[in-house]
mmCIF file of C-alpha atoms in Angstrom:
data_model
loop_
_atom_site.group_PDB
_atom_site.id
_atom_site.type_symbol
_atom_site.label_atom_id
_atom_site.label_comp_id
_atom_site.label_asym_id
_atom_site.label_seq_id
_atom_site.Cartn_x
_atom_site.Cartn_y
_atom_site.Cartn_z
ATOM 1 C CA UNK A 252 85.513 36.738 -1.938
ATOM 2 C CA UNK A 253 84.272 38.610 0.962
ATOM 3 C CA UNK A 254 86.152 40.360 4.089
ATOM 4 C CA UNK A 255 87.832 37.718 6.028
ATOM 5 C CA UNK A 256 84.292 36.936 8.270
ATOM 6 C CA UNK A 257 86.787 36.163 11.301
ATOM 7 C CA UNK A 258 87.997 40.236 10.863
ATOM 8 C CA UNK A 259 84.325 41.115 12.267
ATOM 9 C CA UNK A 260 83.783 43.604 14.873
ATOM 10 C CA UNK A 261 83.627 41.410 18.130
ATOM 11 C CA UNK A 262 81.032 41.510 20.834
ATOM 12 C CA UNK A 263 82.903 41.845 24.255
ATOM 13 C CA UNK A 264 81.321 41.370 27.810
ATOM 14 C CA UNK A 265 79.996 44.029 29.992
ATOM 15 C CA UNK A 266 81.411 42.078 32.676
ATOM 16 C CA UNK A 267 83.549 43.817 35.212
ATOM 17 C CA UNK A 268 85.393 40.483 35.064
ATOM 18 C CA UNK A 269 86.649 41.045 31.584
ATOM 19 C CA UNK A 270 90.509 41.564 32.632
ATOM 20 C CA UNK A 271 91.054 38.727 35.030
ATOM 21 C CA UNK A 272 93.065 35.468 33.955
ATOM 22 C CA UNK A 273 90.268 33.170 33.507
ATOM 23 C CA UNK A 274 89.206 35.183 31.162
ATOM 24 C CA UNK A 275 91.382 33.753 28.886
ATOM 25 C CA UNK A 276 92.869 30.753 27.347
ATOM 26 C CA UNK A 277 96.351 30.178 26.757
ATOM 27 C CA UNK A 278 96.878 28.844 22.952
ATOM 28 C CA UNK A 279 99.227 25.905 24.135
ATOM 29 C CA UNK A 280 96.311 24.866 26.024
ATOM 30 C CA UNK A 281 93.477 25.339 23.375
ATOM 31 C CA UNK A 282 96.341 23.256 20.496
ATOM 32 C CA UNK A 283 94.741 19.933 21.549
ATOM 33 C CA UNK A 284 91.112 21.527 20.479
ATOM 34 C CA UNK A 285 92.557 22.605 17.613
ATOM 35 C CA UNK A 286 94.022 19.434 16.223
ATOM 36 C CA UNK A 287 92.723 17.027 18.683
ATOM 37 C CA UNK A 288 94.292 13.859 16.079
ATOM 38 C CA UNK A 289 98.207 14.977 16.879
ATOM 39 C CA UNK A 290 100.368 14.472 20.157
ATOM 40 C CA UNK A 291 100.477 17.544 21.945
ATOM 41 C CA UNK A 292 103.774 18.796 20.977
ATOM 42 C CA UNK A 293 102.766 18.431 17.587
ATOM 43 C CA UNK A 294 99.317 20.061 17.940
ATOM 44 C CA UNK A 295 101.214 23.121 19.474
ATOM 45 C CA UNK A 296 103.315 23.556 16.917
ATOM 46 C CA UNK A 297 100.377 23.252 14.455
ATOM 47 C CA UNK A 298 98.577 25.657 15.738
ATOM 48 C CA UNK A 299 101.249 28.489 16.822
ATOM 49 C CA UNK A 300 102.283 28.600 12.929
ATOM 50 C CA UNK A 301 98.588 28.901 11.915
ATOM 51 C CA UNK A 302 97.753 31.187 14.508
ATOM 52 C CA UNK A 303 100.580 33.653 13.594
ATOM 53 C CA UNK A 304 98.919 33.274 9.764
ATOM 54 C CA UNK A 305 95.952 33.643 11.049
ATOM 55 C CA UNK A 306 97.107 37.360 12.891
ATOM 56 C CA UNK A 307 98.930 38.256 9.540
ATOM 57 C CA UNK A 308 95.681 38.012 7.620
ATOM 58 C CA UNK A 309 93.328 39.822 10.055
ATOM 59 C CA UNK A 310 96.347 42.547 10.206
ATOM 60 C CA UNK A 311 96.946 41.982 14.017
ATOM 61 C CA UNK A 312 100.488 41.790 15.406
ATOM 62 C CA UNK A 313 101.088 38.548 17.461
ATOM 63 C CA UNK A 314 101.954 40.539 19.921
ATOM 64 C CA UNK A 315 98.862 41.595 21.144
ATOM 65 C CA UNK A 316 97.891 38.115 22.435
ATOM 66 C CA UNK A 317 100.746 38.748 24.955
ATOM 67 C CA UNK A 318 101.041 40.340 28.092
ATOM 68 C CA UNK A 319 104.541 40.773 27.712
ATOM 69 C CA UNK A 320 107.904 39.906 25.788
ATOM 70 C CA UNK A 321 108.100 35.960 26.098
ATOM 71 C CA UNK A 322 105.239 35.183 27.587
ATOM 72 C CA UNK A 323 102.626 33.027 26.799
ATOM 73 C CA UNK A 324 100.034 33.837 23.585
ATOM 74 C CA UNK A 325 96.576 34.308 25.650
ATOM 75 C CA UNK A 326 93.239 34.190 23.915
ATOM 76 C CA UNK A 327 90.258 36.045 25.005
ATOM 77 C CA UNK A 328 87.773 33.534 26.207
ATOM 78 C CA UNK A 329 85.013 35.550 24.137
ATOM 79 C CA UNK A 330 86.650 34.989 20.877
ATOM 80 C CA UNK A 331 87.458 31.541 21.347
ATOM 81 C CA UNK A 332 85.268 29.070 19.336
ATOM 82 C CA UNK A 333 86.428 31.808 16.088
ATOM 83 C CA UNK A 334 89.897 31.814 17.004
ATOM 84 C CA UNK A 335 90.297 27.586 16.790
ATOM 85 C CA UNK A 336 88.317 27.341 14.209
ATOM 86 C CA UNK A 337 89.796 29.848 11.928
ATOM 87 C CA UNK A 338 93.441 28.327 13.272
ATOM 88 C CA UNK A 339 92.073 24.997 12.230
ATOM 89 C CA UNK A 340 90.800 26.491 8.624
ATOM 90 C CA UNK A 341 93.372 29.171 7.687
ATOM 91 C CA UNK A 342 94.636 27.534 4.512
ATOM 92 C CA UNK A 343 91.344 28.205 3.128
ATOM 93 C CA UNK A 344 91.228 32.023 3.826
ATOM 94 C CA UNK A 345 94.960 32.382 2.967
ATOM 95 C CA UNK A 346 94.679 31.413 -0.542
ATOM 96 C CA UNK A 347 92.342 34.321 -1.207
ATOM 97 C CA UNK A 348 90.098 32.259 -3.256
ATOM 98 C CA UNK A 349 86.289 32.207 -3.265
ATOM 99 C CA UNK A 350 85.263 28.970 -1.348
ATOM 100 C CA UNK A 351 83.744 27.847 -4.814
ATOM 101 C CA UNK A 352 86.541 27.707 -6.536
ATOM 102 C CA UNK A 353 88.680 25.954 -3.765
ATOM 103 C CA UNK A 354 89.239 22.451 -3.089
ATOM 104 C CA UNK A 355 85.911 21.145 -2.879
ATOM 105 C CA UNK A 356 87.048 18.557 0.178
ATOM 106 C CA UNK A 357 88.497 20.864 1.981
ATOM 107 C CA UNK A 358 85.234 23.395 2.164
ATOM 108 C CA UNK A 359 83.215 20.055 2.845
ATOM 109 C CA UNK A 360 85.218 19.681 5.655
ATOM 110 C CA UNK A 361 85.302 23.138 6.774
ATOM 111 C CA UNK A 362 81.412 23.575 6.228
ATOM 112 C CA UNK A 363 81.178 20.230 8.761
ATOM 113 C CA UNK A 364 83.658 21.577 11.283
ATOM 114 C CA UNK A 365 81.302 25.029 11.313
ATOM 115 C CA UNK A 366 78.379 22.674 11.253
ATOM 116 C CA UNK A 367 79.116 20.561 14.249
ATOM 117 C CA UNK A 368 80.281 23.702 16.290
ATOM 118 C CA UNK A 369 76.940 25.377 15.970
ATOM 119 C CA UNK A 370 75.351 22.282 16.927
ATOM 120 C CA UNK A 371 76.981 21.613 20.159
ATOM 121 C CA UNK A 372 75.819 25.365 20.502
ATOM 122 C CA UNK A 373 72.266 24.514 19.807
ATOM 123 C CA UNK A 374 72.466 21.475 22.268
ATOM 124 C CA UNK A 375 74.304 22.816 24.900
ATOM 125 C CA UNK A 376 72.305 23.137 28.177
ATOM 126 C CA UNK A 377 71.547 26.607 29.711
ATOM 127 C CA UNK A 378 74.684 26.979 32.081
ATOM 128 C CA UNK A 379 76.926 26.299 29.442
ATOM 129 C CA UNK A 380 75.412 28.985 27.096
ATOM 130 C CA UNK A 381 75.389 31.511 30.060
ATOM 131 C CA UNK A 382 79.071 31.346 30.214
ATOM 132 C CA UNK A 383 79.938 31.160 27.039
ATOM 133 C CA UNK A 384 77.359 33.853 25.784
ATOM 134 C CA UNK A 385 79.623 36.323 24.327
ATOM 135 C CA UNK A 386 82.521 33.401 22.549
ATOM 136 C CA UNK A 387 79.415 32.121 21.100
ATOM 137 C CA UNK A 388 77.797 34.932 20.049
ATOM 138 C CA UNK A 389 80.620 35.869 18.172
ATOM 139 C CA UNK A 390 80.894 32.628 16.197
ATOM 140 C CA UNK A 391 77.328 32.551 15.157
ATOM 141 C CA UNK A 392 77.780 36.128 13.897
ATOM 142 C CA UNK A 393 80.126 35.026 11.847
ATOM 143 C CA UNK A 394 78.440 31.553 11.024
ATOM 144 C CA UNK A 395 74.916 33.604 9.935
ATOM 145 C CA UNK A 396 76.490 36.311 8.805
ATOM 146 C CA UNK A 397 78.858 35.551 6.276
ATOM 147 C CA UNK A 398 77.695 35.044 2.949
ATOM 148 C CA UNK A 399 81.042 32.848 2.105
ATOM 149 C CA UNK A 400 80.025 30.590 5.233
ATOM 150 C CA UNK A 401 76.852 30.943 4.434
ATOM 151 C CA UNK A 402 77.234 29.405 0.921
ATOM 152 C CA UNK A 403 78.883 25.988 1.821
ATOM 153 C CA UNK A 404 76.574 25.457 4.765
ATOM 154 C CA UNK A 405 73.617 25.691 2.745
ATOM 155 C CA UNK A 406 75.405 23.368 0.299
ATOM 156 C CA UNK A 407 76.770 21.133 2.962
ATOM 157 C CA UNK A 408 73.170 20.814 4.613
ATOM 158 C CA UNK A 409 71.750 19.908 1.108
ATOM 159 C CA UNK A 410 74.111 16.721 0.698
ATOM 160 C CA UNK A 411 73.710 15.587 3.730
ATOM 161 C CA UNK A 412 70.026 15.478 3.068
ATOM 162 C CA UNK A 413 70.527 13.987 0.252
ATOM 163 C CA UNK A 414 72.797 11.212 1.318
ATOM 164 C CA UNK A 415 70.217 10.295 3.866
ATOM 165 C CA UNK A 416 67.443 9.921 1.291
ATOM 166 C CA UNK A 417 69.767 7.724 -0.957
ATOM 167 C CA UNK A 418 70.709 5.498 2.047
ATOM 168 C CA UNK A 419 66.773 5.215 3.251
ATOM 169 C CA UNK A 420 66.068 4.443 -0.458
ATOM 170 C CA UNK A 421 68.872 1.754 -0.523
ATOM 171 C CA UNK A 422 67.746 0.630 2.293
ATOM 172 C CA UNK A 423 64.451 0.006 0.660
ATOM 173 C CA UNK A 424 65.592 -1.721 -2.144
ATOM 174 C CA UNK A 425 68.030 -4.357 -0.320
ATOM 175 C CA UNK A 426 65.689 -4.745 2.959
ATOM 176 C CA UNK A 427 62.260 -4.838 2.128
ATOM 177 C CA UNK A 428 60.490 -8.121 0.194
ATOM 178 C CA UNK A 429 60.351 -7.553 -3.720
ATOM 179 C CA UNK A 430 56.585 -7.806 -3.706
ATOM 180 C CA UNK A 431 56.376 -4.544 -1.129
ATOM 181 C CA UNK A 432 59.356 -2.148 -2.432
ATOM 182 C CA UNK A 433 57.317 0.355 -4.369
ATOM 183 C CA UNK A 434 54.387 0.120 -1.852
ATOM 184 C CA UNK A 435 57.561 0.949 0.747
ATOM 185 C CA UNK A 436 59.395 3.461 -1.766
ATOM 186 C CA UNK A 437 55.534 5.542 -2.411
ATOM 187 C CA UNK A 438 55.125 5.873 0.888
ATOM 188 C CA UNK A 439 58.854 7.203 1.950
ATOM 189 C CA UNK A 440 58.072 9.422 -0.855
ATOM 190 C CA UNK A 441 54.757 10.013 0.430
ATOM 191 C CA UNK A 442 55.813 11.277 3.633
ATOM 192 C CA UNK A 443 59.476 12.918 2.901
ATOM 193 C CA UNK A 444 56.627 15.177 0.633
ATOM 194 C CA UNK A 445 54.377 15.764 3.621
ATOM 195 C CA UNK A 446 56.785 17.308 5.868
ATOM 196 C CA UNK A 447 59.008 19.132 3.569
ATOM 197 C CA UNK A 448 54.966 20.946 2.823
ATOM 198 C CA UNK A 449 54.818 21.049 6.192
ATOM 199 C CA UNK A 450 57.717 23.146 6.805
ATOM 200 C CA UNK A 451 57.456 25.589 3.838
ATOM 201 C CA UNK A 452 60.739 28.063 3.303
#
């Protein structure tokens, strides 16, 4: 298994902004990101005993998320789409494993959650990507970069083609009159063929 991907050099602003406040997000606030499904005091504690896992496996001292004894864990608003993921995801990472050999729902899951975030990248509108840049280039370093990550996406994206074509081709089969199905099925076929050509890897 590869370097933890999340223990990547990180891309940091130029901004002279860097330092202020909002510049950061404190983790009690980010908790109901993290585990959106759990009350709040729940989500919290969630994610403050996966985040200190989380430091103890990229080497980092806890400490270093705080401006001072007893205050509140901050996280930089550049690494912040990483930082909940990995949060979300460290049981994978802290068993060491290859992602092949793991619990194959699990990486599903974890292949969708990395998925879905680089999608709402993809779709989000110019402001959003402005202020975001740097938190978002760091994930897709990370999600293009990693040849772990790199491995269940690929897989990931090939089921959920294939689900699709089994559901069109059920589809098919219940919907369409008896007399027509493999006139309907040839030309599904027909043109599933014509723009996989079309798009050559």
């Amino acid at each position: 298994m590869e370097q933890n991907p999340y223990n990547r050099s990180i891309h940091y602003s130029t901004s002279q902004e860097n330092d202020v406040s909002k510049d950061y997000y404190s983790l009690k606030s980010l908790s109901k990101e993290v585990f959106p499904e759990l009350s709040e005091d729940r989500a919290y504690r969630n994610t403050l005993d996966n985040f200190k896992e989380a430091c103890s496996l990229l080497g980092k001292d806890v400490e270093e998320y705080r401006t001072g004894e007893n205050t509140p864990f901050r996280i930089p608003a550049n690494q912040k789409t990483a930082i909940i993921l990995l949060i979300r995801n460290v049981t994978i990472y802290k068993s060491g494993l290859p992602f092949k050999d793991q619990d194959y729902k699990k990486i599903t899951e974890y292949a969708k959650d990395l998925i879905r975030t680089n999608d709402a990248i993809d779709e989000a509108d110019f402001s959003m990507i402005d202020a975001n840049i740097d938190d978002y280039a760091n994930f897709q370093e990370i999600y293009y970069n990693s040849s772990d990550i790199r491995f269940v996406i690929a897989h990931q994206l090939k089921m959920e083609v294939i689900e699709q074509l089994m559901e069109d081709f059920k589809y098919i089969a219940e919907k369409v009159p008896e007399d027509r199905t493999t006139m309907y099925t040839e030309f599904y076929r027909n043109e599933v063929q014509r723009t996989v050509k079309k798009y050559p890897v």
